[in-house]
């Protein structure tokens, strides 16, 4: 035991003895004892200043403090507990943590593209673009060349490390694309568009922006350049030409006629499109891996069939096994992209089941790596307009009704709380979304009216239930509030206080270059 740890242990032992000597009535409480144990664990925690061989960033898209709270309760309740006291794998005292400010340089409420870009380049960016400096203009490919930023993936691949991406969203979607792409518009997944009112045809566009490429093409370019070694997720349609059938009977969307899957295979990459082909992959690091499990996003965890596509935890396991064969280390980004999508739908059930699957991926990554040489970071790109009602008794189903507090026990009473309209309400809701209680009159006009529909516990816990919301929106929105970051491993202690989101990059960069800084 280190001297500092021994000192802290002796100090805590003295603290507990003092509490008993003072005859504090709370000293015998299990809560008091648990609190003292937590303090001991924090006192024993020592900063790790090793150089990081590996860096793993796990991003649950849209999993801000509120969504994470709901996931904590959901997982705890699924395991038979009341939920509130449950501890997710990254919430133990051995993890350092901080709050993160997520705004974009031109947006109070952030978009996933520049938030992910901030984490991958070290600078905040503009709404809807990826990995371009502040003078770039969203939607204008002419501003790309002069504003391209160097990514963390490029830095570590220059150090002969491997780089991998795992996502339950399309690999060309905002968060995974930020690992490798540089583009003036996040939606240019299979083609770029002419800037402004130019109205340029494809040939003219090539003259205006000769170096601009769609996001899917940039992924295969990165594989060819050795910047990306493994990519697993959805988005098959953006890699296949129009009129060409995909593996599961869909159709490609590429107007340029390029089959990027074939191009990747011609470069020597292994390709998988379902669970069976994924299980046939050789994970020895001898060749790049491209896995595209759906034409668009992968299925929600609640709808996923094991034989059709692997879970995010299984993809994480495969990625770490393959990347770990590089003796120089690796950088892996894992995204639970569909936490965000279910929030947008106002569907709490799928939000939380995907959140639980993400927590399992974190557990797998932690178990498969060594804290001595691997920096693991768990965070979110932004939060959503999610909200929680009161006053709910302990154990109220996070997906269900808000039950009254019991005054003679711990668990909630059997009576739901009632709102002023005489109807019960759920624990969880949204400030805006498709579940809005306001409805436009069928006769038209600008006056929105409505009243809350009645809801039962059975209604609310159905997997397809859409939570009640206030403001009507076709898709629920992000929010601008802080998210949390949790970390363990080399230089994880640098996550402290309230930080700008781009600081995440700087911690990663410092961790992998600590030896250089010491020279």
Short mmCIF file of C-alpha atoms in Angstrom, two decimals:
data_model
loop_
_atom_site.label_atom_id
_atom_site.label_comp_id
_atom_site.label_asym_id
_atom_site.label_seq_id
_atom_site.Cartn_x
_atom_site.Cartn_y
_atom_site.Cartn_z
CA UNK A 1 0.00 0.00 0.00
CA UNK A 2 1.28 3.46 -0.92
CA UNK A 3 2.10 5.79 1.97
CA UNK A 4 -0.62 8.26 0.93
CA UNK A 5 -3.21 5.48 0.82
CA UNK A 6 -2.12 4.25 4.24
CA UNK A 7 -2.42 7.77 5.65
CA UNK A 8 -5.91 8.18 4.21
CA UNK A 9 -6.98 4.80 5.56
CA UNK A 10 -5.77 5.70 9.05
CA UNK A 11 -7.47 9.09 8.79
CA UNK A 12 -10.78 7.55 7.82
CA UNK A 13 -10.56 4.94 10.54
CA UNK A 14 -10.00 7.78 13.01
CA UNK A 15 -12.97 9.67 11.52
CA UNK A 16 -15.30 6.71 11.98
CA UNK A 17 -14.06 6.12 15.51
CA UNK A 18 -14.62 9.80 16.30
CA UNK A 19 -18.20 9.56 15.05
CA UNK A 20 -18.83 6.61 17.34
CA UNK A 21 -17.06 8.28 20.28
CA UNK A 22 -19.28 11.34 19.82
CA UNK A 23 -22.24 9.00 20.00
CA UNK A 24 -23.68 10.32 16.74
CA UNK A 25 -27.02 8.60 16.27
CA UNK A 26 -26.39 8.27 12.53
CA UNK A 27 -23.12 6.37 13.02
CA UNK A 28 -24.94 3.05 12.97
CA UNK A 29 -26.86 3.85 9.77
CA UNK A 30 -25.95 1.93 6.63
CA UNK A 31 -26.10 5.24 4.77
CA UNK A 32 -23.51 6.70 7.12
CA UNK A 33 -21.25 3.67 6.71
CA UNK A 34 -21.64 3.76 2.93
CA UNK A 35 -20.73 7.44 2.93
CA UNK A 36 -17.56 6.73 4.91
CA UNK A 37 -16.70 3.92 2.47
CA UNK A 38 -17.10 6.26 -0.48
CA UNK A 39 -14.78 8.78 1.13
CA UNK A 40 -12.23 6.01 1.66
CA UNK A 41 -12.40 5.01 -2.01
CA UNK A 42 -11.88 8.63 -3.08
CA UNK A 43 -8.97 9.06 -0.65
CA UNK A 44 -7.34 5.91 -2.00
CA UNK A 45 -7.66 7.10 -5.60
CA UNK A 46 -4.27 8.17 -6.94
CA UNK A 47 -3.66 10.15 -10.16
CA UNK A 48 -2.31 7.96 -12.95
CA UNK A 49 0.40 9.81 -14.88
CA UNK A 50 1.41 6.98 -17.17
CA UNK A 51 1.44 7.65 -20.89
CA UNK A 52 -1.74 6.23 -22.39
CA UNK A 53 -1.13 3.44 -24.87
CA UNK A 54 -4.82 3.27 -25.68
CA UNK A 55 -7.73 5.72 -25.59
CA UNK A 56 -11.36 4.64 -25.68
CA UNK A 57 -14.11 7.26 -25.89
CA UNK A 58 -17.64 5.96 -25.35
CA UNK A 59 -20.32 8.47 -26.35
CA UNK A 60 -24.00 7.87 -25.68
CA UNK A 61 -25.48 10.40 -28.10
CA UNK A 62 -27.97 12.63 -26.29
CA UNK A 63 -27.20 11.07 -22.92
CA UNK A 64 -27.01 14.20 -20.77
CA UNK A 65 -27.30 14.22 -17.01
CA UNK A 66 -31.09 13.83 -17.17
CA UNK A 67 -31.15 10.96 -19.65
CA UNK A 68 -28.36 9.26 -17.72
CA UNK A 69 -30.39 9.60 -14.52
CA UNK A 70 -33.33 7.90 -16.20
CA UNK A 71 -31.09 5.09 -17.47
CA UNK A 72 -29.70 4.59 -13.96
CA UNK A 73 -33.21 4.12 -12.56
CA UNK A 74 -34.26 1.91 -15.46
CA UNK A 75 -31.32 -0.47 -15.12
CA UNK A 76 -31.68 -0.63 -11.35
CA UNK A 77 -35.39 -1.36 -11.59
CA UNK A 78 -34.83 -4.00 -14.27
CA UNK A 79 -32.48 -5.70 -11.81
CA UNK A 80 -35.19 -5.73 -9.14
CA UNK A 81 -34.19 -2.70 -7.10
CA UNK A 82 -35.92 0.62 -6.49
CA UNK A 83 -33.55 2.23 -8.99
CA UNK A 84 -32.53 5.51 -7.40
CA UNK A 85 -29.50 4.05 -5.64
CA UNK A 86 -28.31 1.99 -8.60
CA UNK A 87 -24.76 2.56 -9.81
CA UNK A 88 -23.95 2.37 -13.51
CA UNK A 89 -20.52 0.92 -14.42
CA UNK A 90 -18.96 4.37 -14.83
CA UNK A 91 -20.47 5.92 -11.71
CA UNK A 92 -18.21 4.36 -9.07
CA UNK A 93 -15.70 6.45 -7.08
CA UNK A 94 -12.74 5.11 -9.06
CA UNK A 95 -13.92 7.19 -12.03
CA UNK A 96 -13.08 10.89 -12.17
CA UNK A 97 -15.83 13.16 -13.47
CA UNK A 98 -16.67 16.68 -14.57
CA UNK A 99 -19.43 18.70 -16.20
CA UNK A 100 -19.07 19.65 -19.85
CA UNK A 101 -20.42 22.73 -21.66
CA UNK A 102 -21.75 21.66 -25.06
CA UNK A 103 -22.70 24.83 -26.97
CA UNK A 104 -21.39 25.35 -30.53
CA UNK A 105 -19.62 28.57 -31.51
CA UNK A 106 -22.81 29.83 -33.16
CA UNK A 107 -25.48 27.85 -31.29
CA UNK A 108 -26.68 27.80 -27.69
CA UNK A 109 -28.34 24.44 -28.28
CA UNK A 110 -25.77 22.18 -29.92
CA UNK A 111 -25.80 19.80 -32.85
CA UNK A 112 -24.05 16.42 -32.72
CA UNK A 113 -21.65 17.15 -35.58
CA UNK A 114 -19.71 20.07 -34.04
CA UNK A 115 -19.89 18.63 -30.53
CA UNK A 116 -18.29 15.40 -31.74
CA UNK A 117 -15.88 17.47 -33.79
CA UNK A 118 -14.86 19.46 -30.70
CA UNK A 119 -13.94 16.21 -28.95
CA UNK A 120 -11.92 15.03 -31.95
CA UNK A 121 -10.01 18.23 -32.78
CA UNK A 122 -9.79 20.34 -29.63
CA UNK A 123 -11.75 23.35 -30.93
CA UNK A 124 -15.43 24.22 -30.91
CA UNK A 125 -17.12 24.33 -34.30
CA UNK A 126 -20.15 25.63 -36.18
CA UNK A 127 -23.59 24.07 -36.17
CA UNK A 128 -24.02 21.23 -38.73
CA UNK A 129 -20.43 21.02 -39.97
CA UNK A 130 -17.67 18.59 -39.03
CA UNK A 131 -14.01 19.26 -38.24
CA UNK A 132 -13.70 22.65 -39.93
CA UNK A 133 -12.41 25.83 -38.30
CA UNK A 134 -14.51 28.82 -37.30
CA UNK A 135 -14.19 30.59 -40.67
CA UNK A 136 -15.95 27.75 -42.49
CA UNK A 137 -19.54 28.34 -43.56
CA UNK A 138 -22.09 25.60 -43.04
CA UNK A 139 -23.27 24.25 -46.39
CA UNK A 140 -20.54 25.95 -48.43
CA UNK A 141 -17.97 23.46 -49.71
CA UNK A 142 -15.80 26.34 -50.96
CA UNK A 143 -14.84 27.09 -47.36
CA UNK A 144 -13.59 23.59 -46.56
CA UNK A 145 -10.01 23.61 -47.84
CA UNK A 146 -8.82 26.60 -45.84
CA UNK A 147 -10.46 25.38 -42.61
CA UNK A 148 -9.72 21.65 -42.35
CA UNK A 149 -8.60 20.62 -38.86
CA UNK A 150 -6.32 17.77 -37.83
CA UNK A 151 -8.19 15.01 -36.03
CA UNK A 152 -7.10 12.92 -33.04
CA UNK A 153 -7.30 9.87 -35.33
CA UNK A 154 -4.76 11.42 -37.68
CA UNK A 155 -2.47 12.30 -34.78
CA UNK A 156 -2.46 8.81 -33.25
CA UNK A 157 -2.26 6.99 -36.58
CA UNK A 158 0.88 9.08 -37.12
CA UNK A 159 2.12 7.47 -33.90
CA UNK A 160 1.50 4.05 -35.52
CA UNK A 161 -1.57 3.41 -33.40
CA UNK A 162 -4.70 1.79 -34.81
CA UNK A 163 -8.05 3.59 -34.97
CA UNK A 164 -11.53 2.12 -34.76
CA UNK A 165 -15.14 3.30 -34.81
CA UNK A 166 -18.23 1.54 -33.48
CA UNK A 167 -21.71 3.05 -33.75
CA UNK A 168 -25.33 1.95 -33.61
CA UNK A 169 -26.07 4.84 -35.98
CA UNK A 170 -24.94 5.12 -39.59
CA UNK A 171 -21.16 5.29 -39.78
CA UNK A 172 -21.66 8.40 -41.90
CA UNK A 173 -23.76 10.04 -39.18
CA UNK A 174 -22.44 13.02 -37.23
CA UNK A 175 -20.69 11.48 -34.22
CA UNK A 176 -18.84 8.59 -35.91
CA UNK A 177 -18.05 10.80 -38.92
CA UNK A 178 -16.22 13.23 -36.65
CA UNK A 179 -13.48 10.64 -36.19
CA UNK A 180 -12.45 10.81 -39.85
CA UNK A 181 -14.46 13.33 -41.93
CA UNK A 182 -14.10 17.04 -42.69
CA UNK A 183 -17.17 18.52 -44.30
CA UNK A 184 -19.19 21.72 -44.47
CA UNK A 185 -22.46 19.85 -43.97
CA UNK A 186 -23.16 16.76 -41.91
CA UNK A 187 -25.89 15.51 -44.27
CA UNK A 188 -23.51 15.06 -47.22
CA UNK A 189 -23.33 11.36 -46.45
CA UNK A 190 -23.18 10.13 -50.06
CA UNK A 191 -22.97 13.33 -52.14
CA UNK A 192 -22.10 17.00 -51.71
CA UNK A 193 -24.23 19.87 -52.92
CA UNK A 194 -23.50 23.13 -54.68
CA UNK A 195 -23.02 26.11 -52.37
CA UNK A 196 -25.58 28.88 -52.04
CA UNK A 197 -27.53 29.74 -55.19
CA UNK A 198 -24.87 28.51 -57.60
CA UNK A 199 -27.14 25.80 -58.96
CA UNK A 200 -24.07 23.94 -60.15
CA UNK A 201 -24.27 20.58 -61.82
CA UNK A 202 -21.87 17.82 -60.80
CA UNK A 203 -19.14 18.89 -63.24
CA UNK A 204 -19.34 22.51 -62.15
CA UNK A 205 -19.35 21.43 -58.52
CA UNK A 206 -16.05 19.69 -59.15
CA UNK A 207 -14.62 22.97 -60.32
CA UNK A 208 -16.01 24.91 -57.36
CA UNK A 209 -14.93 22.39 -54.73
CA UNK A 210 -12.39 20.02 -56.31
CA UNK A 211 -11.27 18.56 -52.99
CA UNK A 212 -14.69 18.08 -51.42
CA UNK A 213 -15.85 14.53 -50.87
CA UNK A 214 -18.93 12.98 -49.35
CA UNK A 215 -18.62 11.43 -45.90
CA UNK A 216 -18.81 7.77 -46.97
CA UNK A 217 -16.03 8.30 -49.49
CA UNK A 218 -13.93 9.94 -46.80
CA UNK A 219 -14.28 6.83 -44.63
CA UNK A 220 -12.90 4.55 -47.33
CA UNK A 221 -10.20 7.12 -48.14
CA UNK A 222 -9.23 7.00 -44.46
CA UNK A 223 -9.04 3.20 -44.60
CA UNK A 224 -6.83 3.40 -47.65
CA UNK A 225 -4.60 5.98 -45.92
CA UNK A 226 -4.32 3.78 -42.82
CA UNK A 227 -6.10 6.31 -40.60
CA UNK A 228 -9.08 4.02 -39.94
CA UNK A 229 -8.53 0.31 -39.28
CA UNK A 230 -11.98 -0.77 -38.15
CA UNK A 231 -15.49 0.62 -38.65
CA UNK A 232 -18.66 -1.12 -37.44
CA UNK A 233 -22.17 0.30 -37.59
CA UNK A 234 -25.01 1.08 -39.96
CA UNK A 235 -25.36 3.14 -43.13
CA UNK A 236 -24.87 0.57 -45.91
CA UNK A 237 -27.04 2.54 -48.36
CA UNK A 238 -24.52 5.38 -48.56
CA UNK A 239 -21.77 3.03 -49.76
CA UNK A 240 -23.71 1.43 -52.65
CA UNK A 241 -24.80 2.92 -56.03
CA UNK A 242 -28.38 3.79 -56.89
CA UNK A 243 -30.15 0.82 -58.43
CA UNK A 244 -27.83 -1.65 -56.71
CA UNK A 245 -29.42 -4.04 -54.22
CA UNK A 246 -27.89 -4.10 -50.76
CA UNK A 247 -27.21 -7.22 -48.71
CA UNK A 248 -30.66 -7.24 -47.14
CA UNK A 249 -32.66 -6.29 -50.22
CA UNK A 250 -32.57 -2.51 -49.92
CA UNK A 251 -31.16 -0.11 -52.47
CA UNK A 252 -28.09 2.07 -52.56
CA UNK A 253 -28.23 5.85 -52.72
CA UNK A 254 -24.99 6.84 -54.38
CA UNK A 255 -25.58 8.84 -57.57
CA UNK A 256 -21.91 8.65 -58.61
CA UNK A 257 -22.12 4.91 -59.32
CA UNK A 258 -19.29 4.05 -56.92
CA UNK A 259 -19.51 0.87 -54.87
CA UNK A 260 -17.49 1.79 -51.80
CA UNK A 261 -17.95 -1.62 -50.19
CA UNK A 262 -16.28 -3.23 -53.20
CA UNK A 263 -13.58 -0.57 -53.10
CA UNK A 264 -12.88 -1.38 -49.44
CA UNK A 265 -12.65 -5.08 -50.24
CA UNK A 266 -10.31 -4.35 -53.15
CA UNK A 267 -8.10 -2.55 -50.62
CA UNK A 268 -7.95 -5.77 -48.59
CA UNK A 269 -10.65 -4.99 -46.03
CA UNK A 270 -12.82 -7.68 -44.51
CA UNK A 271 -16.56 -7.01 -44.83
CA UNK A 272 -19.49 -8.09 -42.63
CA UNK A 273 -23.20 -7.27 -42.87
CA UNK A 274 -24.90 -9.46 -40.24
CA UNK A 275 -24.07 -11.39 -37.09
CA UNK A 276 -22.95 -14.52 -38.93
CA UNK A 277 -20.49 -12.67 -41.18
CA UNK A 278 -19.28 -10.63 -38.19
CA UNK A 279 -18.46 -13.83 -36.35
CA UNK A 280 -16.36 -14.92 -39.34
CA UNK A 281 -14.13 -11.83 -39.18
CA UNK A 282 -10.47 -12.40 -38.41
CA UNK A 283 -9.67 -10.14 -35.48
CA UNK A 284 -5.90 -10.40 -35.65
CA UNK A 285 -5.25 -6.92 -37.01
CA UNK A 286 -3.97 -8.27 -40.34
CA UNK A 287 -6.49 -6.31 -42.43
CA UNK A 288 -8.98 -3.46 -42.08
CA UNK A 289 -12.58 -4.27 -41.12
CA UNK A 290 -15.74 -2.68 -42.53
CA UNK A 291 -19.04 -3.89 -41.04
CA UNK A 292 -22.33 -2.36 -42.18
CA UNK A 293 -25.21 -4.06 -40.40
CA UNK A 294 -28.15 -2.00 -41.69
CA UNK A 295 -28.96 0.16 -44.71
CA UNK A 296 -29.64 3.05 -42.32
CA UNK A 297 -29.21 3.06 -38.55
CA UNK A 298 -28.90 -0.19 -36.63
CA UNK A 299 -31.98 -1.41 -34.79
CA UNK A 300 -32.91 -0.14 -31.36
CA UNK A 301 -31.80 -2.60 -28.71
CA UNK A 302 -35.46 -3.30 -27.91
CA UNK A 303 -36.02 -4.43 -31.52
CA UNK A 304 -32.66 -6.03 -32.28
CA UNK A 305 -32.48 -9.72 -33.24
CA UNK A 306 -29.23 -11.43 -32.26
CA UNK A 307 -28.98 -13.31 -35.55
CA UNK A 308 -29.32 -10.13 -37.59
CA UNK A 309 -26.86 -7.78 -35.92
CA UNK A 310 -24.58 -7.72 -32.87
CA UNK A 311 -25.18 -5.54 -29.82
CA UNK A 312 -23.07 -2.48 -29.09
CA UNK A 313 -21.29 -4.44 -26.36
CA UNK A 314 -20.48 -7.25 -28.80
CA UNK A 315 -19.15 -4.77 -31.38
CA UNK A 316 -17.06 -3.13 -28.67
CA UNK A 317 -15.61 -6.49 -27.70
CA UNK A 318 -14.72 -7.32 -31.32
CA UNK A 319 -13.19 -3.88 -31.87
CA UNK A 320 -10.97 -4.05 -28.79
CA UNK A 321 -9.85 -7.57 -29.64
CA UNK A 322 -8.84 -6.50 -33.16
CA UNK A 323 -7.25 -3.18 -32.23
CA UNK A 324 -5.34 -4.62 -29.26
CA UNK A 325 -3.12 -6.57 -31.64
CA UNK A 326 -1.24 -3.32 -32.38
CA UNK A 327 1.63 -3.17 -29.91
CA UNK A 328 1.65 0.63 -30.25
CA UNK A 329 -1.94 0.91 -29.04
CA UNK A 330 -5.14 2.32 -30.46
CA UNK A 331 -7.91 4.91 -30.36
CA UNK A 332 -11.48 3.64 -30.33
CA UNK A 333 -14.67 5.69 -30.37
CA UNK A 334 -17.89 3.85 -29.48
CA UNK A 335 -21.22 5.60 -30.02
CA UNK A 336 -24.65 4.59 -28.78
CA UNK A 337 -26.31 6.71 -31.44
CA UNK A 338 -29.87 5.60 -30.96
CA UNK A 339 -30.25 6.94 -27.43
CA UNK A 340 -30.51 10.26 -29.25
CA UNK A 341 -33.00 9.01 -31.84
CA UNK A 342 -35.41 7.57 -29.30
CA UNK A 343 -35.27 10.83 -27.36
CA UNK A 344 -36.12 12.67 -30.59
CA UNK A 345 -39.12 10.34 -30.94
CA UNK A 346 -40.22 11.05 -27.37
CA UNK A 347 -40.06 7.29 -26.73
CA UNK A 348 -38.55 6.76 -23.30
CA UNK A 349 -38.62 2.96 -23.45
CA UNK A 350 -36.22 2.72 -26.39
CA UNK A 351 -34.13 5.59 -25.04
CA UNK A 352 -33.49 3.69 -21.83
CA UNK A 353 -33.04 0.22 -23.30
CA UNK A 354 -30.36 1.65 -25.58
CA UNK A 355 -28.90 3.48 -22.58
CA UNK A 356 -28.69 0.17 -20.72
CA UNK A 357 -26.98 -1.46 -23.72
CA UNK A 358 -24.46 1.40 -23.73
CA UNK A 359 -23.71 0.85 -20.03
CA UNK A 360 -22.98 -2.79 -20.84
CA UNK A 361 -20.55 -1.69 -23.58
CA UNK A 362 -18.74 0.48 -21.01
CA UNK A 363 -18.49 -2.51 -18.68
CA UNK A 364 -17.02 -4.65 -21.47
CA UNK A 365 -14.47 -1.99 -22.44
CA UNK A 366 -13.41 -1.60 -18.81
CA UNK A 367 -13.07 -5.35 -18.26
CA UNK A 368 -11.03 -5.87 -21.42
CA UNK A 369 -8.46 -3.14 -20.71
CA UNK A 370 -5.92 -2.18 -18.07
CA UNK A 371 -6.27 1.13 -16.23
CA UNK A 372 -2.48 1.41 -16.19
CA UNK A 373 -2.23 2.05 -19.93
CA UNK A 374 -5.77 2.75 -21.18
CA UNK A 375 -7.65 6.02 -20.79
CA UNK A 376 -11.41 5.37 -20.92
CA UNK A 377 -13.74 8.34 -21.30
CA UNK A 378 -17.52 8.09 -21.04
CA UNK A 379 -19.56 11.10 -22.07
CA UNK A 380 -22.34 12.51 -24.26
CA UNK A 381 -22.36 15.06 -27.03
CA UNK A 382 -25.46 16.89 -25.74
CA UNK A 383 -28.66 16.51 -23.73
CA UNK A 384 -32.33 16.53 -24.78
CA UNK A 385 -35.42 18.41 -23.65
CA UNK A 386 -36.18 15.62 -21.20
CA UNK A 387 -37.77 16.45 -17.83
CA UNK A 388 -38.88 14.73 -14.63
CA UNK A 389 -42.04 15.30 -12.63
CA UNK A 390 -42.52 15.33 -8.88
CA UNK A 391 -43.18 14.46 -6.19
CA UNK A 392 -42.67 10.78 -6.87
CA UNK A 393 -42.16 8.16 -4.19
CA UNK A 394 -39.09 5.94 -4.32
CA UNK A 395 -39.30 3.11 -6.79
CA UNK A 396 -41.83 4.81 -9.05
CA UNK A 397 -41.29 3.14 -12.42
CA UNK A 398 -39.15 5.54 -14.46
CA UNK A 399 -41.28 4.60 -17.47
CA UNK A 400 -44.57 4.75 -15.59
CA UNK A 401 -46.73 6.91 -13.37
CA UNK A 402 -45.47 9.14 -10.57
CA UNK A 403 -46.77 7.56 -7.35
CA UNK A 404 -47.21 9.37 -4.05
CA UNK A 405 -44.50 9.29 -1.40
CA UNK A 406 -45.19 6.83 1.39
CA UNK A 407 -44.82 8.33 4.85
CA UNK A 408 -44.54 5.02 6.69
CA UNK A 409 -42.17 3.11 4.41
CA UNK A 410 -39.47 3.47 1.78
CA UNK A 411 -41.25 2.45 -1.42
CA UNK A 412 -43.95 4.62 -2.99
CA UNK A 413 -47.61 4.31 -2.08
CA UNK A 414 -50.12 2.63 -4.37
CA UNK A 415 -51.77 5.95 -5.27
CA UNK A 416 -50.55 7.96 -8.26
CA UNK A 417 -50.11 11.70 -7.90
CA UNK A 418 -52.79 13.75 -9.62
CA UNK A 419 -52.28 16.98 -11.53
CA UNK A 420 -54.62 19.96 -11.25
CA UNK A 421 -56.62 18.54 -14.18
CA UNK A 422 -57.46 15.48 -12.09
CA UNK A 423 -55.34 13.11 -14.16
CA UNK A 424 -52.21 11.14 -13.25
CA UNK A 425 -48.88 11.87 -14.90
CA UNK A 426 -45.71 9.99 -15.72
CA UNK A 427 -42.35 10.39 -14.02
CA UNK A 428 -40.67 11.26 -17.30
CA UNK A 429 -41.77 13.69 -19.98
CA UNK A 430 -40.43 16.12 -22.56
CA UNK A 431 -40.62 19.88 -22.94
CA UNK A 432 -41.39 19.41 -26.65
CA UNK A 433 -42.05 16.65 -29.15
CA UNK A 434 -44.65 14.61 -31.01
CA UNK A 435 -46.38 13.76 -27.74
CA UNK A 436 -47.46 17.37 -27.24
CA UNK A 437 -50.76 17.88 -25.44
CA UNK A 438 -51.42 20.88 -27.70
CA UNK A 439 -53.25 20.13 -30.92
CA UNK A 440 -53.97 22.26 -33.96
CA UNK A 441 -57.71 22.66 -34.60
CA UNK A 442 -58.92 20.49 -37.45
CA UNK A 443 -60.46 23.55 -39.06
CA UNK A 444 -57.09 25.27 -39.25
CA UNK A 445 -56.13 28.57 -37.71
CA UNK A 446 -53.32 29.59 -35.43
CA UNK A 447 -54.79 28.82 -32.02
CA UNK A 448 -53.56 25.57 -30.61
CA UNK A 449 -55.77 23.89 -28.05
CA UNK A 450 -55.80 20.66 -26.16
CA UNK A 451 -55.95 18.81 -22.89
CA UNK A 452 -53.87 15.98 -21.54
CA UNK A 453 -55.10 12.52 -22.38
CA UNK A 454 -55.59 10.13 -19.49
CA UNK A 455 -52.70 7.71 -19.00
CA UNK A 456 -52.47 4.47 -17.04
CA UNK A 457 -49.45 2.58 -15.73
CA UNK A 458 -50.04 -0.01 -18.44
CA UNK A 459 -50.14 2.65 -21.15
CA UNK A 460 -47.00 4.38 -19.96
CA UNK A 461 -44.83 1.27 -19.72
CA UNK A 462 -45.67 0.02 -23.22
CA UNK A 463 -42.52 0.04 -25.38
CA UNK A 464 -44.22 2.15 -28.05
CA UNK A 465 -45.63 4.78 -25.67
CA UNK A 466 -44.77 8.37 -26.58
CA UNK A 467 -44.27 10.53 -23.49
CA UNK A 468 -46.46 13.55 -22.98
CA UNK A 469 -44.81 16.80 -24.04
CA UNK A 470 -45.67 20.48 -24.03
CA UNK A 471 -44.61 22.27 -27.22
CA UNK A 472 -45.62 20.51 -30.47
CA UNK A 473 -42.65 19.47 -32.60
CA UNK A 474 -42.28 16.90 -35.38
CA UNK A 475 -39.11 15.77 -33.57
CA UNK A 476 -38.13 16.51 -29.99
CA UNK A 477 -35.08 18.75 -29.77
CA UNK A 478 -31.68 18.75 -28.13
CA UNK A 479 -31.14 21.04 -25.15
CA UNK A 480 -28.13 23.15 -24.24
CA UNK A 481 -27.56 22.00 -20.68
CA UNK A 482 -24.31 20.44 -19.52
CA UNK A 483 -23.45 16.78 -19.88
CA UNK A 484 -21.16 14.71 -17.67
CA UNK A 485 -17.83 13.14 -18.49
CA UNK A 486 -16.45 10.17 -16.54
CA UNK A 487 -12.91 8.85 -16.95
CA UNK A 488 -10.36 6.41 -15.59
CA UNK A 489 -6.80 5.56 -16.54
CA UNK A 490 -3.85 7.80 -17.47
CA UNK A 491 -4.57 11.49 -16.80
CA UNK A 492 -8.24 10.85 -16.06
CA UNK A 493 -7.79 13.17 -13.06
CA UNK A 494 -7.61 16.12 -15.48
CA UNK A 495 -11.39 15.87 -15.79
CA UNK A 496 -12.44 18.12 -12.95
CA UNK A 497 -14.89 20.99 -12.42
CA UNK A 498 -16.82 22.39 -15.38
CA UNK A 499 -15.04 22.21 -18.73
CA UNK A 500 -15.53 23.27 -22.32
CA UNK A 501 -16.26 20.26 -24.50
CA UNK A 502 -13.15 20.68 -26.63
CA UNK A 503 -11.01 20.08 -23.51
CA UNK A 504 -11.78 16.36 -23.87
CA UNK A 505 -9.48 16.30 -26.89
CA UNK A 506 -6.73 18.03 -24.94
CA UNK A 507 -6.87 15.46 -22.15
CA UNK A 508 -6.65 12.64 -24.71
CA UNK A 509 -3.77 14.34 -26.51
CA UNK A 510 -1.87 14.99 -23.29
CA UNK A 511 -2.39 11.39 -22.17
CA UNK A 512 -0.89 9.87 -25.34
CA UNK A 513 1.99 12.37 -25.54
CA UNK A 514 2.94 12.55 -21.85
CA UNK A 515 6.33 10.96 -22.52
CA UNK A 516 7.10 13.61 -25.15
CA UNK A 517 6.08 16.41 -22.78
CA UNK A 518 8.39 15.07 -20.08
CA UNK A 519 11.45 15.10 -22.36
#
